[in-house]
Short mmCIF file of C-alpha atoms in Angstrom, two decimals:
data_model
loop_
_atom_site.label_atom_id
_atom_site.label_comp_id
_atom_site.label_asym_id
_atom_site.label_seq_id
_atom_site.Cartn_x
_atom_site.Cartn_y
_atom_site.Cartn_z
CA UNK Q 18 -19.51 12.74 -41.92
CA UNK Q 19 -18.62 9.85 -39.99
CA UNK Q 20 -15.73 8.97 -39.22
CA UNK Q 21 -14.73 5.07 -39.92
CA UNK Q 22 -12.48 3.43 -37.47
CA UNK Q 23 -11.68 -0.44 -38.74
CA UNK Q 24 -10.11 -2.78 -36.93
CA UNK Q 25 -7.78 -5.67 -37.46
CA UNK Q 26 -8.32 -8.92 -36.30
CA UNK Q 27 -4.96 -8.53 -33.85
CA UNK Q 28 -6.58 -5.55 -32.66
CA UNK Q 29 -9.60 -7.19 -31.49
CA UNK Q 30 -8.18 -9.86 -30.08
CA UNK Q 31 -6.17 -7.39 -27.62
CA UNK Q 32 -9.73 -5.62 -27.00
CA UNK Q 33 -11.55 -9.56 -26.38
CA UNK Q 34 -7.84 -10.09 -23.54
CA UNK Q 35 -8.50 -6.87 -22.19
CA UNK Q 36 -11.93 -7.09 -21.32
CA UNK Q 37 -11.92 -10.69 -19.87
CA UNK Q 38 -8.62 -9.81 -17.74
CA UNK Q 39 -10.41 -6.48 -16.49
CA UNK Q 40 -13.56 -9.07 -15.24
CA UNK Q 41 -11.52 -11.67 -14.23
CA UNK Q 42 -8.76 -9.53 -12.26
CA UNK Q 43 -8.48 -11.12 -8.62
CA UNK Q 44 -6.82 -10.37 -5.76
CA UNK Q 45 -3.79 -12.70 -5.98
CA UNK Q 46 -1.96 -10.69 -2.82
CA UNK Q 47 -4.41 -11.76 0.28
CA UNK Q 48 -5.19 -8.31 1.73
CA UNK Q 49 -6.82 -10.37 4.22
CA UNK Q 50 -6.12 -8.86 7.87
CA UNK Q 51 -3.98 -11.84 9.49
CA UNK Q 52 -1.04 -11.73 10.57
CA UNK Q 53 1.87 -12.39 8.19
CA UNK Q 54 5.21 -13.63 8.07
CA UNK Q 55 8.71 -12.32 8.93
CA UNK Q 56 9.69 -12.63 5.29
CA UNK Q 57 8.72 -9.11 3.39
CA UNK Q 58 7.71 -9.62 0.09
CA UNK Q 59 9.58 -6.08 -0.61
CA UNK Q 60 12.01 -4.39 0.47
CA UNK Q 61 13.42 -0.84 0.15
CA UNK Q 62 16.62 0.78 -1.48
CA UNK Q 63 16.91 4.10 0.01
CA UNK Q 64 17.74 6.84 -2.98
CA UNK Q 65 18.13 10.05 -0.35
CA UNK Q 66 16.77 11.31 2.51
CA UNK Q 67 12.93 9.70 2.80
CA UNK Q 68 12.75 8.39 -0.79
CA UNK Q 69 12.91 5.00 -1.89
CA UNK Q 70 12.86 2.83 -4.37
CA UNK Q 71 10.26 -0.35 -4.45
CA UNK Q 72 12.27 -3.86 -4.81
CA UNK Q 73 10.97 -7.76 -4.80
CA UNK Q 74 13.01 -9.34 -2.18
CA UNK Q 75 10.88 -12.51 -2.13
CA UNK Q 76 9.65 -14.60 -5.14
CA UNK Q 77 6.10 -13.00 -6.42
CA UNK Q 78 3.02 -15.49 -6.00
CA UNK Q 79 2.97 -17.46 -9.69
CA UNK Q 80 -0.42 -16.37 -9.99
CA UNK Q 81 0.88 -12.14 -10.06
CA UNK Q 82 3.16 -13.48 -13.60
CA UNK Q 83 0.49 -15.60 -14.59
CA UNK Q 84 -1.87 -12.52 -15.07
CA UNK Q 85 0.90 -9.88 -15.94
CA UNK Q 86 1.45 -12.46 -18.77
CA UNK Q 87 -2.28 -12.60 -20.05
CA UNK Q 88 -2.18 -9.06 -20.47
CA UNK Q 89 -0.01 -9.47 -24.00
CA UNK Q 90 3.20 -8.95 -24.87
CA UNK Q 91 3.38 -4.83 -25.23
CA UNK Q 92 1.27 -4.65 -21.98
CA UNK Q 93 2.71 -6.89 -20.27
CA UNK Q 94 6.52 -5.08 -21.27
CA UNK Q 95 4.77 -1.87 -20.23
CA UNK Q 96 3.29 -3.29 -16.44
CA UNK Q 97 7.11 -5.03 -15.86
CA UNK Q 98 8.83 -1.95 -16.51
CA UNK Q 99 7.14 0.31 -14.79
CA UNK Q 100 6.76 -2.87 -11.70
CA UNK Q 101 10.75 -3.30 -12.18
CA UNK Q 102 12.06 0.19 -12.51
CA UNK Q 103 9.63 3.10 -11.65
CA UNK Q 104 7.84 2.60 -8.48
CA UNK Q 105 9.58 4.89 -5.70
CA UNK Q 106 7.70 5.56 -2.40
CA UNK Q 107 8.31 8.58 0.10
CA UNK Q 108 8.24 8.47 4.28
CA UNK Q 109 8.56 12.28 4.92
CA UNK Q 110 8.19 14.03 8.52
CA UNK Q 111 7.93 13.23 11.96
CA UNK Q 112 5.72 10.98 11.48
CA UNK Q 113 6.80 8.90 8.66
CA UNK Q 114 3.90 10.15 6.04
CA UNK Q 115 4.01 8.27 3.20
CA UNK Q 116 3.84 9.32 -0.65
CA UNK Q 117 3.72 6.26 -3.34
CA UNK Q 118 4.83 8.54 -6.01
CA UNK Q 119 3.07 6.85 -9.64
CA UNK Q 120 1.71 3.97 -7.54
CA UNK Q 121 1.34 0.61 -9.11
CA UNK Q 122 0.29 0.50 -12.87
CA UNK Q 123 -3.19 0.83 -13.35
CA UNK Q 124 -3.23 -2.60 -15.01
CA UNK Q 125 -1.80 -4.17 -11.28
CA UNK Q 126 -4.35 -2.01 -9.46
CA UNK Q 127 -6.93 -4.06 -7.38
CA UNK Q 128 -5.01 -7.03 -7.14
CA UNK Q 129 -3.74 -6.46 -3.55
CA UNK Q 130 -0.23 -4.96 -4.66
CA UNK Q 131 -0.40 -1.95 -2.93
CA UNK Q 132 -1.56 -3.33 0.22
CA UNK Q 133 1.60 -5.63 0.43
CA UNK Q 134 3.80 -2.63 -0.49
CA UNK Q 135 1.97 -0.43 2.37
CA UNK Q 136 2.78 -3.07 4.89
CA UNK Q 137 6.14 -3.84 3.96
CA UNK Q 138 6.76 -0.25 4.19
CA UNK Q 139 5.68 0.38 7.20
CA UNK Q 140 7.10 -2.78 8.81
CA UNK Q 141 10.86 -1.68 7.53
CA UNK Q 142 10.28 1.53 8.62
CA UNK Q 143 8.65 0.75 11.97
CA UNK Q 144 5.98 3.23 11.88
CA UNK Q 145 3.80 5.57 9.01
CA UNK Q 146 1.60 8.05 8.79
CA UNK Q 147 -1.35 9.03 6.37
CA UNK Q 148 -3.58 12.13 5.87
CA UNK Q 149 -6.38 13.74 4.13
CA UNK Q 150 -4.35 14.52 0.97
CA UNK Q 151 -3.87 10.19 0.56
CA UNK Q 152 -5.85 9.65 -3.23
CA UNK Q 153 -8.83 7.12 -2.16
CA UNK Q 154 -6.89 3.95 -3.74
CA UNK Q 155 -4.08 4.52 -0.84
CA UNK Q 156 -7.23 5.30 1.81
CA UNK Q 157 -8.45 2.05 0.99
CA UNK Q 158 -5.85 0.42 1.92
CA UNK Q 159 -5.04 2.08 4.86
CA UNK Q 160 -7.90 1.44 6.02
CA UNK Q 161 -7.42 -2.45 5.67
CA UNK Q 162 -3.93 -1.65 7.41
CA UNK Q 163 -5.84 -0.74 10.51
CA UNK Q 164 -7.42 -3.65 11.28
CA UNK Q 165 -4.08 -5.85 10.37
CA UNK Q 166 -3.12 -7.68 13.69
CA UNK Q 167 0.72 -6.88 12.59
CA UNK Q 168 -0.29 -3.12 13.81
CA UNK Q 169 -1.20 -1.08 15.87
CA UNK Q 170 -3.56 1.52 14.69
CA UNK Q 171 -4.48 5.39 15.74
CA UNK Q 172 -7.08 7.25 13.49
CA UNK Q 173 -7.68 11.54 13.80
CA UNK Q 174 -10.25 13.44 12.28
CA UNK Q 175 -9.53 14.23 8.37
CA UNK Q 176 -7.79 10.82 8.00
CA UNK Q 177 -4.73 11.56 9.82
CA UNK Q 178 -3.55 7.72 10.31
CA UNK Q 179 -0.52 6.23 12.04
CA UNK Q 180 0.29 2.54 12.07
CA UNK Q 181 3.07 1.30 14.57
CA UNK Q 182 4.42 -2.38 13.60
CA UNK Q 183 4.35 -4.49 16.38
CA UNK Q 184 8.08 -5.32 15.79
CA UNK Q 185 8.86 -1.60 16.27
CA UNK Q 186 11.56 -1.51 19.32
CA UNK Q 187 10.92 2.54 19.72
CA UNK Q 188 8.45 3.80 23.01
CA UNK Q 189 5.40 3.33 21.46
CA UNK Q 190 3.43 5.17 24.02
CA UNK Q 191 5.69 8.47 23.32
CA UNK Q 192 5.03 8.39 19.58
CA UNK Q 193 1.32 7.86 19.77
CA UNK Q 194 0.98 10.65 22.01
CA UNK Q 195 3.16 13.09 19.90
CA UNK Q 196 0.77 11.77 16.61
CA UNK Q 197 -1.97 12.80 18.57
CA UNK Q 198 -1.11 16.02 20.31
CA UNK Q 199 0.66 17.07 16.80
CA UNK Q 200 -3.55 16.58 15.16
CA UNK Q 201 -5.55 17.26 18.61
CA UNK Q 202 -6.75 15.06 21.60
CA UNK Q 203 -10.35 16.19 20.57
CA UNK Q 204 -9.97 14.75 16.89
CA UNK Q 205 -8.91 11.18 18.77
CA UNK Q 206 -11.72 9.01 16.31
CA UNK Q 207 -9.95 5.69 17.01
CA UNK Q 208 -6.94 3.43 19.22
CA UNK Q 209 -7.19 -0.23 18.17
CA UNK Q 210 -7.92 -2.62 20.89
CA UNK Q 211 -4.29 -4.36 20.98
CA UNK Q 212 -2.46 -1.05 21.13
CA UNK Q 213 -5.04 -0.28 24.35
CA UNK Q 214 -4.34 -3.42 25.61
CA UNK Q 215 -0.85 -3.69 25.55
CA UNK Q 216 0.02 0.20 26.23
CA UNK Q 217 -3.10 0.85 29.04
CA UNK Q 218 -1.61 4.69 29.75
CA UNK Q 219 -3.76 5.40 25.96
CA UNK Q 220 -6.79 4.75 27.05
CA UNK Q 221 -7.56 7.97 28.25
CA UNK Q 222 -7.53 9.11 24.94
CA UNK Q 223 -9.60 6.86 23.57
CA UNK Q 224 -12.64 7.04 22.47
CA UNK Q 225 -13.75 3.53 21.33
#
């Protein structure tokens, strides 16, 4: 027998929102790789040792409320709770590897979030590290982060990935040589131009 499911007219409505937000979801950060200001968008309140806890230290673009708004009211509670309260990220190891923990909420997925998290991340913590264990959401961005001009950018076999902010004051040339040595000389896949440029002593392990 089958089973009967019937449906208010409230409860289409929320299907009909749904829908059209899912289609019409845009990137409202620009993940677009130029460089960007001094002014982080986040910042980070350390918890303990390596774990932190996400916060808005600049105003959000009007466009990121606009859209949490359109989601409805119990979705859009949901999406500022978790965006408010529950998103902690990790920066564990000698090399800074980071963990977002839940990530952004699904429903703020694909909208360039995570990129401007990733960045302001790395940026407060000078350098960060990724590797094949990152899900493919947090691959995709890395990869973005690797062609921002804000970074320099070293890339091993099995997605080990370091990016170095260009505002780091540490010896760059030390660390990229530890990152590499620590994954292999012979899985060296890729040195961005500006960090070969500006540091020549890497370009012996390059192989651009």
């Amino acid at each position: 027998m089958k089973k009967i499911i019937r449906l208010t007219e409230s409860d289409l409505v929320k299907i009909v929102k749904r829908v059209i937000n899912e289609n019409k979801r845009e990137n409202i950060f620009s993940s677009e790789q130029t460089s960007s200001s001094n002014n982080p968008t986040f910042t980070f309140n350390r918890i303990s040792e390596g774990y932190y806890q996400v916060m808005t230290f600049n105003t959000l673009p009007n466009e990121f409320y606009r859209y949490v708004s359109s989601l409805g009211d119990d979705l859009e509670s949901e999406v500022m709770d978790h965006f408010i309260g529950r998103m902690y990220i990790e920066a564990s190891g000698k090399f800074n590897r980071i963990h977002f923990r839940e990530g952004v909420h699904p429903q703020l997925q694909g909208i360039g979030l995570g990129y401007i998290i990733y960045q302001d991340f790395i940026k407060f913590l000078g350098y960060a590290s990724s590797s094949d264990s990152a899900t493919n959401e947090s691959k995709n961005v890395w990869s973005k982060i690797m062609n921002d001009p804000d970074f320099y950018g070293v890339v091993c076999e099995g997605h080990n990935v370091m990016a170095i902010s260009k505002d780091w004051s540490g010896d760059v040339v030390t660390l990229v040589k530890s990152f590499i040595r620590n994954n292999g000389q012979n899985k060296v896949l890729y040195l961005n131009n500006d960090l070969l440029n500006d540091y020549p002593d890497l370009n012996s392990y390059s192989t651009n």
